[in-house]
mmCIF file of C-alpha atoms in Angstrom:
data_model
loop_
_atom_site.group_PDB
_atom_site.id
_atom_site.type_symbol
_atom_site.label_atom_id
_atom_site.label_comp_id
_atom_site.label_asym_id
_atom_site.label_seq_id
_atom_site.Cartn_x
_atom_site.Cartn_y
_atom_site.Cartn_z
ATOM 1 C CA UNK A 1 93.453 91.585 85.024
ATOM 2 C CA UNK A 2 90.962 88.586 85.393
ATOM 3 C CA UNK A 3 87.987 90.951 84.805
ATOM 4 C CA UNK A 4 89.830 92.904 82.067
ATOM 5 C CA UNK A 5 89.740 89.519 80.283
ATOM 6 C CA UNK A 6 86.282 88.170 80.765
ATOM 7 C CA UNK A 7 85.456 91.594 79.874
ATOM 8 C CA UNK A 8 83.468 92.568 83.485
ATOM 9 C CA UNK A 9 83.696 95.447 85.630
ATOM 10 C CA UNK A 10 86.258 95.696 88.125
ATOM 11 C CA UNK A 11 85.621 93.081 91.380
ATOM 12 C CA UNK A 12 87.098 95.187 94.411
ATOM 13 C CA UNK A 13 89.766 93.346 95.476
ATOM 14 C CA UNK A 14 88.955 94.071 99.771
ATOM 15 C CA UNK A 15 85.145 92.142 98.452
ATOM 16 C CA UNK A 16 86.957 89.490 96.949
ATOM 17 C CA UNK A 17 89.535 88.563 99.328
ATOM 18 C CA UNK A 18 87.576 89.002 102.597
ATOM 19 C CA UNK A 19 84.577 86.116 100.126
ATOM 20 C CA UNK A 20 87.337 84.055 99.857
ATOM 21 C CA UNK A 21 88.042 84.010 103.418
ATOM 22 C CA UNK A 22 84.183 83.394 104.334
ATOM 23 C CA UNK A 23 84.341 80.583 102.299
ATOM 24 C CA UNK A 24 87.269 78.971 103.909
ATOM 25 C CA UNK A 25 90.684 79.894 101.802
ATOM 26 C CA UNK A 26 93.452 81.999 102.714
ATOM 27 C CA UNK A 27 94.011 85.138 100.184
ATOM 28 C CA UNK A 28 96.307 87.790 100.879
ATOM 29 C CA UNK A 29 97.734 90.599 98.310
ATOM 30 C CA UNK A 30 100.809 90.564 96.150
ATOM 31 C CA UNK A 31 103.737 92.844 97.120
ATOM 32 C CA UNK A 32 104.630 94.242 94.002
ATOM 33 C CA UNK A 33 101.707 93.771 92.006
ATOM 34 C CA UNK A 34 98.476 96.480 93.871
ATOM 35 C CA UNK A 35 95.619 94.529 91.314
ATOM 36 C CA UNK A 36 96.683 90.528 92.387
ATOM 37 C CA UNK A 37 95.857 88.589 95.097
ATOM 38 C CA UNK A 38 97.383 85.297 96.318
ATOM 39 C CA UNK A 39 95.212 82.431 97.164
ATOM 40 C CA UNK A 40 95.088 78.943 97.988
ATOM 41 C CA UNK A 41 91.301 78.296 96.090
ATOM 42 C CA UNK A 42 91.282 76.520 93.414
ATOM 43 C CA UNK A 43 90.476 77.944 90.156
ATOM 44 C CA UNK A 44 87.078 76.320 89.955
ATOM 45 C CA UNK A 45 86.018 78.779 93.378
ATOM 46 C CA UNK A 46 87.588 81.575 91.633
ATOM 47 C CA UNK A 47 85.717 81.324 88.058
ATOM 48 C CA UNK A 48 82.684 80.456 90.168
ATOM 49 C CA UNK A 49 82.913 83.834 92.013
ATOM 50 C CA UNK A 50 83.741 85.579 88.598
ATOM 51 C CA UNK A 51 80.624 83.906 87.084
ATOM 52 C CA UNK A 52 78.467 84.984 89.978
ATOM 53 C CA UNK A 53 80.068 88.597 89.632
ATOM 54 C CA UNK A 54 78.857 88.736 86.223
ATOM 55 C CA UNK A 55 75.453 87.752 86.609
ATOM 56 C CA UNK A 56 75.416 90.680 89.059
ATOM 57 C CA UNK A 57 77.098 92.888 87.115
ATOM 58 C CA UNK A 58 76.669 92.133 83.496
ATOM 59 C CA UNK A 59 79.348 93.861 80.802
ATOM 60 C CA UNK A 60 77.417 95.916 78.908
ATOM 61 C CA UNK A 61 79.443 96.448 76.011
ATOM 62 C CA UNK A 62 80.527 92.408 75.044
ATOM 63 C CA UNK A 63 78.524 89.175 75.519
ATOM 64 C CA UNK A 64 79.894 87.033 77.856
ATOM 65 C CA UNK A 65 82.881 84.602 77.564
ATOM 66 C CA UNK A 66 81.953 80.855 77.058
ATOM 67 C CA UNK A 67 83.742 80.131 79.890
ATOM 68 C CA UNK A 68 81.544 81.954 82.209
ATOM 69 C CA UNK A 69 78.321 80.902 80.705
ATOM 70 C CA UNK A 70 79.018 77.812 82.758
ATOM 71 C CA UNK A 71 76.707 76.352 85.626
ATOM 72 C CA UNK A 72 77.675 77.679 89.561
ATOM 73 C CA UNK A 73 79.421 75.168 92.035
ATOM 74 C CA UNK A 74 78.916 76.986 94.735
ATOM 75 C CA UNK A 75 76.507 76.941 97.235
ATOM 76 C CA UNK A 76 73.198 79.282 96.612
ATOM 77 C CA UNK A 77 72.258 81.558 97.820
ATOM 78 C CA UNK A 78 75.569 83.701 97.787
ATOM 79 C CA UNK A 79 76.721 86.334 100.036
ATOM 80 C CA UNK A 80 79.961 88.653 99.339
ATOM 81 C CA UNK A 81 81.747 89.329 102.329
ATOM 82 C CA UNK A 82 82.529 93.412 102.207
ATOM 83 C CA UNK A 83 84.663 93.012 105.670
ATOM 84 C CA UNK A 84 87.984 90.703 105.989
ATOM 85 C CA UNK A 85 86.586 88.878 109.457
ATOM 86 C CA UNK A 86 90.361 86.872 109.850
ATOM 87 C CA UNK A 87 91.881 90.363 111.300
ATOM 88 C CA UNK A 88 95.738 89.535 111.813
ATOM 89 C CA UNK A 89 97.207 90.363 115.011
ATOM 90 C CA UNK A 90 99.715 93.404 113.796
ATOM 91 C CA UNK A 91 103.089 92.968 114.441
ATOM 92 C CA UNK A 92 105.394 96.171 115.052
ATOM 93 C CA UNK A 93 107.371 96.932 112.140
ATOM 94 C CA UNK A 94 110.107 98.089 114.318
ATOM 95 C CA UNK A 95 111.274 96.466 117.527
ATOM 96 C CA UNK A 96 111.079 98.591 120.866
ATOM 97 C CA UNK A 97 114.478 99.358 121.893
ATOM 98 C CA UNK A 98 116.202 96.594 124.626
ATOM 99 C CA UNK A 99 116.989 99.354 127.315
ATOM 100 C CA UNK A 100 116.745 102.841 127.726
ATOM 101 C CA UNK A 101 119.027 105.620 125.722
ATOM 102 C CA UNK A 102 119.513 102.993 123.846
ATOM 103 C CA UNK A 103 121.145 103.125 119.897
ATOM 104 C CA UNK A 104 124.442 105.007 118.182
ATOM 105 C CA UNK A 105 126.119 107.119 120.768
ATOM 106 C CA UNK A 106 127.596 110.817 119.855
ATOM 107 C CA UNK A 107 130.946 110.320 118.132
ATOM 108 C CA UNK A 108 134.399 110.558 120.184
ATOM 109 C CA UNK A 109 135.555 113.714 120.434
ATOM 110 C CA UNK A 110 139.407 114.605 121.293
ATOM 111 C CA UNK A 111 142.171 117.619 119.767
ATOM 112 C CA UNK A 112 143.187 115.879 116.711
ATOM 113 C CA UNK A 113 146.696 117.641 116.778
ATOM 114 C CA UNK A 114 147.741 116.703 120.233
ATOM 115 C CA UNK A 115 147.315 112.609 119.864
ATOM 116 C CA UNK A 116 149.687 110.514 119.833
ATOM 117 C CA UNK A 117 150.344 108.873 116.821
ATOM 118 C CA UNK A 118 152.956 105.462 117.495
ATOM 119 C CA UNK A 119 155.781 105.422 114.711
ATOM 120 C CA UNK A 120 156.749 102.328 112.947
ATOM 121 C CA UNK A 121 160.057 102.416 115.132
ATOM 122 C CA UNK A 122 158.017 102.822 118.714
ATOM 123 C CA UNK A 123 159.051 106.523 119.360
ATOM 124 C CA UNK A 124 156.150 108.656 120.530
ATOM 125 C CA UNK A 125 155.266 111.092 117.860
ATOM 126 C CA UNK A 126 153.224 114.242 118.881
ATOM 127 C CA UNK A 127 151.261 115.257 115.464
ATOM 128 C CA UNK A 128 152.032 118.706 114.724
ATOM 129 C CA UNK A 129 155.816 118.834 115.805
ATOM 130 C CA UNK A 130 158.654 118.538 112.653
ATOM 131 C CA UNK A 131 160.683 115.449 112.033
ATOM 132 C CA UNK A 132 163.909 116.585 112.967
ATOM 133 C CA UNK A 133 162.589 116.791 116.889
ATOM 134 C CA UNK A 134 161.415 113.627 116.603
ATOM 135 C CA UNK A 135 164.507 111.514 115.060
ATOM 136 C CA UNK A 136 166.493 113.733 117.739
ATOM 137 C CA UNK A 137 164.187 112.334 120.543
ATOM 138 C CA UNK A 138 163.952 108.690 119.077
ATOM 139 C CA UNK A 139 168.077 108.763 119.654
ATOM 140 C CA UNK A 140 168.294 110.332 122.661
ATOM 141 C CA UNK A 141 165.824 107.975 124.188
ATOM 142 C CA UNK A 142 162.328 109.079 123.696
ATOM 143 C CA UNK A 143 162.758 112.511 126.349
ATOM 144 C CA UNK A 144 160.814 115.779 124.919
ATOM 145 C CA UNK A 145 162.021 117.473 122.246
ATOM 146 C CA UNK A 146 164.310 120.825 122.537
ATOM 147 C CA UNK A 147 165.313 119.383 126.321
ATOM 148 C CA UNK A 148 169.019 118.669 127.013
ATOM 149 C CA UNK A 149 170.506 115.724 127.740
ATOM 150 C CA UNK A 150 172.677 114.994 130.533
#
């Protein structure tokens, strides 16, 4: 958007950031814009590169801006930097797992009908089986249901 408003053709961001590390200040990109870049020059470096972009790339279409009709600070002669020389050390997006087979198990498997489900009164309670066998076996003392009593 810089060069949109001085009215110059586009600066490739990879040339700009990787000049701005030659010349001693960090610049990275901005997550959630593609077209900015974060830096800790001040704004004097980054007119001066703008001004020395235009003079190598002139607008054809508009004269220039006042602002950029302005003397260079920086040091002559001038080299962009096409390659970013301050390579990070890359750092694995996702861990390597602690051990190995390592991560969510299979789900428990078991017959659904024949667990025992605990009633609020402490009988045993087979799932599947009607009430009536199992108020007859909560009073006869928990035994199976259907078996006599002595």
């Amino acid at each position: 958007a810089l060069c949109k408003g001085l009215k110059l053709p586009p600066l490739p961001l990879r040339q700009f950031r990787a000049t701005l590390a030659a010349l001693g200040y960090r610049a990275s990109h901005f997550h959630r814009e593609p077209e900015a870049v974060k830096t800790d020059a001040p704004n004097a470096v980054v007119y001066d590169l703008m001004r020395i972009w235009a003079e190598e790339h002139p607008s054809k279409k508009s004269p220039l801006p006042e602002i950029l009709k302005k003397e260079v600070s920086l040091k002559r002669p001038f080299q962009w930097s096409t390659a970013e020389d301050t390579q990070k050390s890359r750092v694995a997006r996702f861990l390597p797992n602690p051990e190995k087979n390592w991560g969510p198990k299979p789900r428990a498997r078991g017959a659904a009908k024949e667990a025992a489900v605990v009633a609020a009164d402490g009988a045993c309670n087979i799932a599947g089986s009607d009430s009536q066998d199992a108020a007859a076996a909560a009073e006869t003392g928990g035994g199976e249901s259907g078996a006599a009593s002595p």
